GROMACS .gro file of N, CA and C in nm:
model
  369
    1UNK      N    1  -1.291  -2.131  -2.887
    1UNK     CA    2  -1.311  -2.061  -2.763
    1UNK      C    3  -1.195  -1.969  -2.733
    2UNK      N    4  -1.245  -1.895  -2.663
    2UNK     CA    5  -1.098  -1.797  -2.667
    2UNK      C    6  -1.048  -1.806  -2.472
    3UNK      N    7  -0.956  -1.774  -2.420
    3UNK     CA    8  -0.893  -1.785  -2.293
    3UNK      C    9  -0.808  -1.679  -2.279
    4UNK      N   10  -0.845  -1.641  -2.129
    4UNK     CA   11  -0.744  -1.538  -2.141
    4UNK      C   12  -0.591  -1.609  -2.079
    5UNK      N   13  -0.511  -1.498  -2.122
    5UNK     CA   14  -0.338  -1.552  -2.107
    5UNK      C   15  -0.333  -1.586  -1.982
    6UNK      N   16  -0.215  -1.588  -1.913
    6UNK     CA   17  -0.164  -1.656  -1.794
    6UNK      C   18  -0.123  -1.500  -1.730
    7UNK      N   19  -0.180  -1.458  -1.641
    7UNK     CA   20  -0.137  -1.349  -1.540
    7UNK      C   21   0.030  -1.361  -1.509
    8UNK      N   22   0.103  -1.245  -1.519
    8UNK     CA   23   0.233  -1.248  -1.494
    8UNK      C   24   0.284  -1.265  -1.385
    9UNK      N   25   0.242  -1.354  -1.333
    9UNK     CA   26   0.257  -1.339  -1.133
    9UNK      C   27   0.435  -1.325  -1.130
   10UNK      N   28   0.506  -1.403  -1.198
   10UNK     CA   29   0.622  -1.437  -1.179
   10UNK      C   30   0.670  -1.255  -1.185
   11UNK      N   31   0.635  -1.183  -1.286
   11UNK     CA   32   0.668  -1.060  -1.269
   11UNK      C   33   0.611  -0.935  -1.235
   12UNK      N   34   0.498  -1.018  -1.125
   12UNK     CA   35   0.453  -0.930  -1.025
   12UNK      C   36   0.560  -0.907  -0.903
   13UNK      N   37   0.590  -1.057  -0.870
   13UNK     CA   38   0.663  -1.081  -0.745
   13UNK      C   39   0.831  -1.030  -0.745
   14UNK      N   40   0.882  -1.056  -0.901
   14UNK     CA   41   0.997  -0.997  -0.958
   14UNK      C   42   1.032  -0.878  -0.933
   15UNK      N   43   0.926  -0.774  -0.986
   15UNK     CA   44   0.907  -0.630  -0.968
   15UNK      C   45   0.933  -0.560  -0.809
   16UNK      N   46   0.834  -0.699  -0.760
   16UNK     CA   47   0.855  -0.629  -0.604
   16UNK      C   48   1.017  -0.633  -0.535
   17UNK      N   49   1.020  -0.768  -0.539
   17UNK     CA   50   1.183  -0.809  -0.500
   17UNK      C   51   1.287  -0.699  -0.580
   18UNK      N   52   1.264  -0.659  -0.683
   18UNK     CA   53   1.383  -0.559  -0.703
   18UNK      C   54   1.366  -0.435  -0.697
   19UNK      N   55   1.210  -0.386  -0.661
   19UNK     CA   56   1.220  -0.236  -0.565
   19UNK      C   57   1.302  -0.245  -0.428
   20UNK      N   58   1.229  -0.402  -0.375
   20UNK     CA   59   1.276  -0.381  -0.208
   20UNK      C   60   1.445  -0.392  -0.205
   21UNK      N   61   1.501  -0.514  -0.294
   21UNK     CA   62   1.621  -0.522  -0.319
   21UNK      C   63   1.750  -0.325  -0.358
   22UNK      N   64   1.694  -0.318  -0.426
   22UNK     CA   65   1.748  -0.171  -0.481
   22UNK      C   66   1.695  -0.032  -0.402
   23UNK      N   67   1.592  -0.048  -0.304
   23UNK     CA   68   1.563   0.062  -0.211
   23UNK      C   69   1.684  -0.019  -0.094
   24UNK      N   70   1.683  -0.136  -0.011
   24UNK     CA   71   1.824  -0.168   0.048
   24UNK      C   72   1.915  -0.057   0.043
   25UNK      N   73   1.966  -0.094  -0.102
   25UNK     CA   74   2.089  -0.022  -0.105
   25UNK      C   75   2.072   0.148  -0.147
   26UNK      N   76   1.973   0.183  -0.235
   26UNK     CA   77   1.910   0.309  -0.164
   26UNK      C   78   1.935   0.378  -0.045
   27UNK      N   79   1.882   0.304   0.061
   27UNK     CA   80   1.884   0.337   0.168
   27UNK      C   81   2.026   0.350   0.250
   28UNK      N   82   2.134   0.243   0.225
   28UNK     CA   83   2.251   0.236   0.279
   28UNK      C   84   2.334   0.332   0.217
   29UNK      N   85   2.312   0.359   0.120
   29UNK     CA   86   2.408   0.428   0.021
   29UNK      C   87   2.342   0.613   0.024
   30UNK      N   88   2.247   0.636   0.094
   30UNK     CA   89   2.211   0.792   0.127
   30UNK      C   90   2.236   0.769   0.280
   31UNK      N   91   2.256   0.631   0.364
   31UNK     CA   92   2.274   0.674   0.476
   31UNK      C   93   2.425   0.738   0.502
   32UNK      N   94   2.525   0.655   0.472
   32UNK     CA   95   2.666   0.672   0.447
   32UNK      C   96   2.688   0.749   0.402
   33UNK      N   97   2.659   0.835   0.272
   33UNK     CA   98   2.663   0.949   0.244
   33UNK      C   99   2.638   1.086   0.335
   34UNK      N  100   2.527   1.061   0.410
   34UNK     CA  101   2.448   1.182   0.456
   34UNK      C  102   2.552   1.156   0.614
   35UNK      N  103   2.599   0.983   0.666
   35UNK     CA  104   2.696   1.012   0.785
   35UNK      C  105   2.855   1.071   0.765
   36UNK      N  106   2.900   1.036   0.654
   36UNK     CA  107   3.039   1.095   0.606
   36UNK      C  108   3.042   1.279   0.586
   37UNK      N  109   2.913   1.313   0.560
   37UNK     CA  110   2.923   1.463   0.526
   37UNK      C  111   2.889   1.513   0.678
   38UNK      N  112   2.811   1.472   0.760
   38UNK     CA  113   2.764   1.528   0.904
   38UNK      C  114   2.927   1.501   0.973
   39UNK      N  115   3.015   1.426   0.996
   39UNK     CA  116   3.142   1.352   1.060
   39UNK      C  117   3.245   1.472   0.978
   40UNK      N  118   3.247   1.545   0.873
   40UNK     CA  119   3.344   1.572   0.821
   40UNK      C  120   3.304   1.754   0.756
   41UNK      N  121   3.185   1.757   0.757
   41UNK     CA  122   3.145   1.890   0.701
   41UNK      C  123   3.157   1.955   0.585
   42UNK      N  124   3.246   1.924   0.498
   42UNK     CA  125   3.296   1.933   0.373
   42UNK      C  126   3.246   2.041   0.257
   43UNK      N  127   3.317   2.071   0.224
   43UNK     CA  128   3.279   2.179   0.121
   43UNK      C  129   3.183   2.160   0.001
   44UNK      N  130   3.136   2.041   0.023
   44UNK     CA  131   3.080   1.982  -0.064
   44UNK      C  132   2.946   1.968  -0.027
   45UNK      N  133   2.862   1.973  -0.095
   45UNK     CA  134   2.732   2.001  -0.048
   45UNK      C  135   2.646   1.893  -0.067
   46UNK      N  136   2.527   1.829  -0.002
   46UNK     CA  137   2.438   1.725   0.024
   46UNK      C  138   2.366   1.727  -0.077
   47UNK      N  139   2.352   1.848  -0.140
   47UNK     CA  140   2.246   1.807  -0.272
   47UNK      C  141   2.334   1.757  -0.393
   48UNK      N  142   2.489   1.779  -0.399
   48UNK     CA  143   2.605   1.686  -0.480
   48UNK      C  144   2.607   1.528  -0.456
   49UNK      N  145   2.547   1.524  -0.323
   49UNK     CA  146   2.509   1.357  -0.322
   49UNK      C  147   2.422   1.271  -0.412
   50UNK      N  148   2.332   1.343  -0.463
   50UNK     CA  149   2.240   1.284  -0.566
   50UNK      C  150   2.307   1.271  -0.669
   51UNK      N  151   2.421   1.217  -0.660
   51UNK     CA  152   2.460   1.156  -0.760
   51UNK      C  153   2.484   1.007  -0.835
   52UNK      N  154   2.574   0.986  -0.924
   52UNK     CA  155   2.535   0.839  -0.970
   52UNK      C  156   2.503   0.760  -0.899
   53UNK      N  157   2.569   0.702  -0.790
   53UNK     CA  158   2.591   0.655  -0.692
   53UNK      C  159   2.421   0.655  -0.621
   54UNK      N  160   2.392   0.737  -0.608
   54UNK     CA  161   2.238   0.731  -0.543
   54UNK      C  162   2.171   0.710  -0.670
   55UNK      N  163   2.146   0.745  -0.784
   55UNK     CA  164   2.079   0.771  -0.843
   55UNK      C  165   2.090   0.634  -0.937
   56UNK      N  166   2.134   0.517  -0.972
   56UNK     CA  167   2.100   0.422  -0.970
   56UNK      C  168   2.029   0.313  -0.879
   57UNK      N  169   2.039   0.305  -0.772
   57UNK     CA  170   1.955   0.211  -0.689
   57UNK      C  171   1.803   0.303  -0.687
   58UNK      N  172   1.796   0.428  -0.716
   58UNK     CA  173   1.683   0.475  -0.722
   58UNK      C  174   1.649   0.428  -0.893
   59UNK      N  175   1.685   0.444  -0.971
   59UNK     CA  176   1.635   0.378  -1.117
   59UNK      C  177   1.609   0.251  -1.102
   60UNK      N  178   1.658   0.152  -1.023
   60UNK     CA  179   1.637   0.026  -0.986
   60UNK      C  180   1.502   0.037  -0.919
   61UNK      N  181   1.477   0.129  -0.806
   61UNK     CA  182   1.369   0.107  -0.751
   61UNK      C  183   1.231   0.134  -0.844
   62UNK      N  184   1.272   0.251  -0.922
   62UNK     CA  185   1.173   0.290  -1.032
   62UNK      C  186   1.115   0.144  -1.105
   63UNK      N  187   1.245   0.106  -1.195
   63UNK     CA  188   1.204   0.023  -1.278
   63UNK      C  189   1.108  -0.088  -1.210
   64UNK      N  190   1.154  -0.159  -1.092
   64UNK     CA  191   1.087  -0.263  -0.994
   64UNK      C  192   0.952  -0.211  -1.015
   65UNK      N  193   0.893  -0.080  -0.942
   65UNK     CA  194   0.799  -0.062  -0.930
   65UNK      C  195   0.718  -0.040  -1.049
   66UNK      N  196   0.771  -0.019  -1.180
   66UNK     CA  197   0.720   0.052  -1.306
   66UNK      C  198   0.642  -0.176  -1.341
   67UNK      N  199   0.758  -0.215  -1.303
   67UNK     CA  200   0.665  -0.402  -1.372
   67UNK      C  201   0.602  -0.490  -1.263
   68UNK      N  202   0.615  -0.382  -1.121
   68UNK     CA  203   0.489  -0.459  -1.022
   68UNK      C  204   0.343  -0.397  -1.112
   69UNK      N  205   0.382  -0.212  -1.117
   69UNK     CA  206   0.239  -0.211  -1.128
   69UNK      C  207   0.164  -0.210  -1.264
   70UNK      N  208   0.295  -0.256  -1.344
   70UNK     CA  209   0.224  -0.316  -1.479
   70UNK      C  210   0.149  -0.455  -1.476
   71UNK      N  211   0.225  -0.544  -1.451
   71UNK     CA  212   0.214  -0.660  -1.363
   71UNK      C  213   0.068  -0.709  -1.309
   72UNK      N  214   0.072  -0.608  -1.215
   72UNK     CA  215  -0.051  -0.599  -1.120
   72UNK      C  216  -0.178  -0.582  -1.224
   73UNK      N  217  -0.161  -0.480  -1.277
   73UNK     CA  218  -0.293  -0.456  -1.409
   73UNK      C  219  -0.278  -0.553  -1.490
   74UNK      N  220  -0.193  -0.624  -1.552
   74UNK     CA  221  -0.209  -0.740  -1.621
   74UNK      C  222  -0.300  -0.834  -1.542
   75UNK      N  223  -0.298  -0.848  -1.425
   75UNK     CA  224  -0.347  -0.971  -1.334
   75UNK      C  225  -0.541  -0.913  -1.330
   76UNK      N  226  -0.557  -0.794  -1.289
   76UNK     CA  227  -0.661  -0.796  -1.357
   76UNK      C  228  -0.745  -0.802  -1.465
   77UNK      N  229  -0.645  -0.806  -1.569
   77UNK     CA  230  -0.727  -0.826  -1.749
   77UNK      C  231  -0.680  -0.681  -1.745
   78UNK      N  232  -0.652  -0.607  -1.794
   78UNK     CA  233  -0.564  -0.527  -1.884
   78UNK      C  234  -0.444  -0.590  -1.975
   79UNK      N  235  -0.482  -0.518  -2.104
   79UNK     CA  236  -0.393  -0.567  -2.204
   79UNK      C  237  -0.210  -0.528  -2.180
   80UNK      N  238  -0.151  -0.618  -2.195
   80UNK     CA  239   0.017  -0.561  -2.168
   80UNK      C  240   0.039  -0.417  -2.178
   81UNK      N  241   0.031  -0.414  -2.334
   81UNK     CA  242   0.024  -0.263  -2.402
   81UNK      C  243  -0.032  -0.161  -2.287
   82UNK      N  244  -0.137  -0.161  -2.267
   82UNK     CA  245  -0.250  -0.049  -2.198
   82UNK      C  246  -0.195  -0.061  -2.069
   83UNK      N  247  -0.173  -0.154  -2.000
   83UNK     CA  248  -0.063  -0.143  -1.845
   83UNK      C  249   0.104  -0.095  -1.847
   84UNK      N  250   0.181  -0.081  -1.919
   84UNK     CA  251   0.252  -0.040  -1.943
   84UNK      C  252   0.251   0.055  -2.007
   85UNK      N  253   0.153   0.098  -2.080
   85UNK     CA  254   0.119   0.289  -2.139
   85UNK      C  255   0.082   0.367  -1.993
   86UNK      N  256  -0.003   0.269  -1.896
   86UNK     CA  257  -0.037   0.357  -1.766
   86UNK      C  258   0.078   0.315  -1.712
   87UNK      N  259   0.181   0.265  -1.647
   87UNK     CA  260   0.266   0.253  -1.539
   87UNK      C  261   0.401   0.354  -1.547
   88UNK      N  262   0.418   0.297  -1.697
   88UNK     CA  263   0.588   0.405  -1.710
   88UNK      C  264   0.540   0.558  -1.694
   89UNK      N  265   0.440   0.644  -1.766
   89UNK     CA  266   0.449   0.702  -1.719
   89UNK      C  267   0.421   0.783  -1.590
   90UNK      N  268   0.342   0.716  -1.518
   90UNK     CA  269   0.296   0.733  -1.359
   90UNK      C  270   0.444   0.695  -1.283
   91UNK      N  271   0.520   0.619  -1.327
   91UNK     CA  272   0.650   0.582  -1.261
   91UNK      C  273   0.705   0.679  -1.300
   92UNK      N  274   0.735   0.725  -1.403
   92UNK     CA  275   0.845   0.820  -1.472
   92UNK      C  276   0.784   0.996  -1.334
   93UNK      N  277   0.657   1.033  -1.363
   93UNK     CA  278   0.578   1.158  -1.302
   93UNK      C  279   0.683   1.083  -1.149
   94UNK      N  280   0.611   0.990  -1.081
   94UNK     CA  281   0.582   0.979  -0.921
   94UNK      C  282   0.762   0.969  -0.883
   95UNK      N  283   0.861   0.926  -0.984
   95UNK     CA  284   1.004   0.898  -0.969
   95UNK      C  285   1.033   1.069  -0.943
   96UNK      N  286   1.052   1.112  -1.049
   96UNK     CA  287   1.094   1.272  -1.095
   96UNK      C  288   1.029   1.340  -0.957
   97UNK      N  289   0.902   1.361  -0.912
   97UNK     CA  290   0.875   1.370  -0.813
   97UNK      C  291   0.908   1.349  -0.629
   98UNK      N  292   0.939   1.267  -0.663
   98UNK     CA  293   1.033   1.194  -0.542
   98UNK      C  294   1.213   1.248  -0.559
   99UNK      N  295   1.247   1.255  -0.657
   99UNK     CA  296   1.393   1.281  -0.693
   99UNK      C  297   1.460   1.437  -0.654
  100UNK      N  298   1.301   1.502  -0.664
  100UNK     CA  299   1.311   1.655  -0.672
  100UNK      C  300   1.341   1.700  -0.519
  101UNK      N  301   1.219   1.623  -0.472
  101UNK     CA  302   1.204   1.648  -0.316
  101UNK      C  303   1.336   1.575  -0.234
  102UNK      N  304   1.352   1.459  -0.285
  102UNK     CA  305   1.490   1.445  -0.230
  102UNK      C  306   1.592   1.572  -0.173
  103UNK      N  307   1.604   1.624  -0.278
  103UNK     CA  308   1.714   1.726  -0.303
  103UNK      C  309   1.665   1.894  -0.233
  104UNK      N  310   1.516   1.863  -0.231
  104UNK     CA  311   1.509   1.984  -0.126
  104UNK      C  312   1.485   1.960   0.038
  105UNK      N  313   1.542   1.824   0.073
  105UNK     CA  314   1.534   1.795   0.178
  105UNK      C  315   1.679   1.773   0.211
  106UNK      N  316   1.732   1.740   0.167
  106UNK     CA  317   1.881   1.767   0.187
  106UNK      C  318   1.962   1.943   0.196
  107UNK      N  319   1.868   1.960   0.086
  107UNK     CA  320   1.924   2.127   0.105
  107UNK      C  321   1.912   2.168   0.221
  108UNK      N  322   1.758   2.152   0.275
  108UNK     CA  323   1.710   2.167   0.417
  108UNK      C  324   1.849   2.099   0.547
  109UNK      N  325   1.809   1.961   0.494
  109UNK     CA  326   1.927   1.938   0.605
  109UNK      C  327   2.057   2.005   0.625
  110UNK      N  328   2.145   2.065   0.544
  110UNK     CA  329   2.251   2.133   0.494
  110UNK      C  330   2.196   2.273   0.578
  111UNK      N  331   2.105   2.323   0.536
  111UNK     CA  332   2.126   2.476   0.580
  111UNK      C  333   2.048   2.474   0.725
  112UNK      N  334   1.950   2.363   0.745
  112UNK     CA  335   1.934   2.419   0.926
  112UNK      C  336   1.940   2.255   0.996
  113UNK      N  337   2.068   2.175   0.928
  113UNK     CA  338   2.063   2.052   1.030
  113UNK      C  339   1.955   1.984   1.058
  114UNK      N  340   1.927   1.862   1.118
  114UNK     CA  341   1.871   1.748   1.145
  114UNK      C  342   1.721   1.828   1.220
  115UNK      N  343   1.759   2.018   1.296
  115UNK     CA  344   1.620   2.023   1.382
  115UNK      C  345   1.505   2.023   1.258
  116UNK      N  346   1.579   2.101   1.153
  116UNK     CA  347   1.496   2.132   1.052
  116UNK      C  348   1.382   2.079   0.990
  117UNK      N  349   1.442   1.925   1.000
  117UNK     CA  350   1.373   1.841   0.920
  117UNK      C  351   1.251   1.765   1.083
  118UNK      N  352   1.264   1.800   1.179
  118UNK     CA  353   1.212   1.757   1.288
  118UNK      C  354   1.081   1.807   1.264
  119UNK      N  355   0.979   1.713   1.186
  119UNK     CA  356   0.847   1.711   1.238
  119UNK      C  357   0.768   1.741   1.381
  120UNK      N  358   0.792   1.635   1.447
  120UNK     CA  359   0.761   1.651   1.571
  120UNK      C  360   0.696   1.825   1.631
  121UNK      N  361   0.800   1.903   1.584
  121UNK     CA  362   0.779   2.001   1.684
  121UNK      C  363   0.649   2.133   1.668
  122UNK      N  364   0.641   2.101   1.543
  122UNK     CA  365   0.545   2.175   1.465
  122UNK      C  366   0.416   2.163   1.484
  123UNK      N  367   0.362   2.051   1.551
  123UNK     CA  368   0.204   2.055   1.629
  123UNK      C  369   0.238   2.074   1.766
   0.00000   0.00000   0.00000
């Protein structure tokens, strides 16, 4: 008789805990950044922030999310192989994507300040 394997739950839940874990510091580590340059003005520019420093807790968040949603397709019957041929690169596209826009939202912030980025006012 044949059976199917054991669903990866352990690295469903894994995956998640180290997006949310590594967006944390994501988050603390573009906040501090983005308050040290507003406090000081610096010749140095906000889109120079995307650097190592940010740009690891964002590879952290990638990877997390690249073995939830492999993970996740394993739990429905998809073969390892075939969930991980779809995830990395949908992670790799939706990361690069996100990374880009980062950096033109900072530019934004840099050249017309905090109104710039103010949704609100535009409806």
């Amino acid at each position: 008789m044949y059976s199917f394997p054991e669903p990866p739950y352990v690295l469903l839940v894994a995956g998640l805990f180290f997006s949310l874990v590594s967006g944390a510091a994501f988050e603390s580590i573009l906040k501090k950044a983005v308050q040290d340059w507003s406090k000081n003005r610096s010749t140095r520019t906000l889109a120079t922030l995307q650097g190592f420093q940010l740009f690891l807790p964002f590879v952290g968040i990638a990877l997390g999310i690249c073995l939830f949603l492999s993970s996740g397709m394993e739990v429905f019957g998809f073969t390892t192989q075939l969930s991980y041929a779809i995830a990395l690169p949908l992670t790799i596209l939706i990361g690069w994507l996100i990374w880009s826009q980062l950096g033109k939202i900072l530019m934004q912030l840099e050249q017309g300040g905090s109104q710039a980025l103010d949704l609100d006012s535009w409806g």
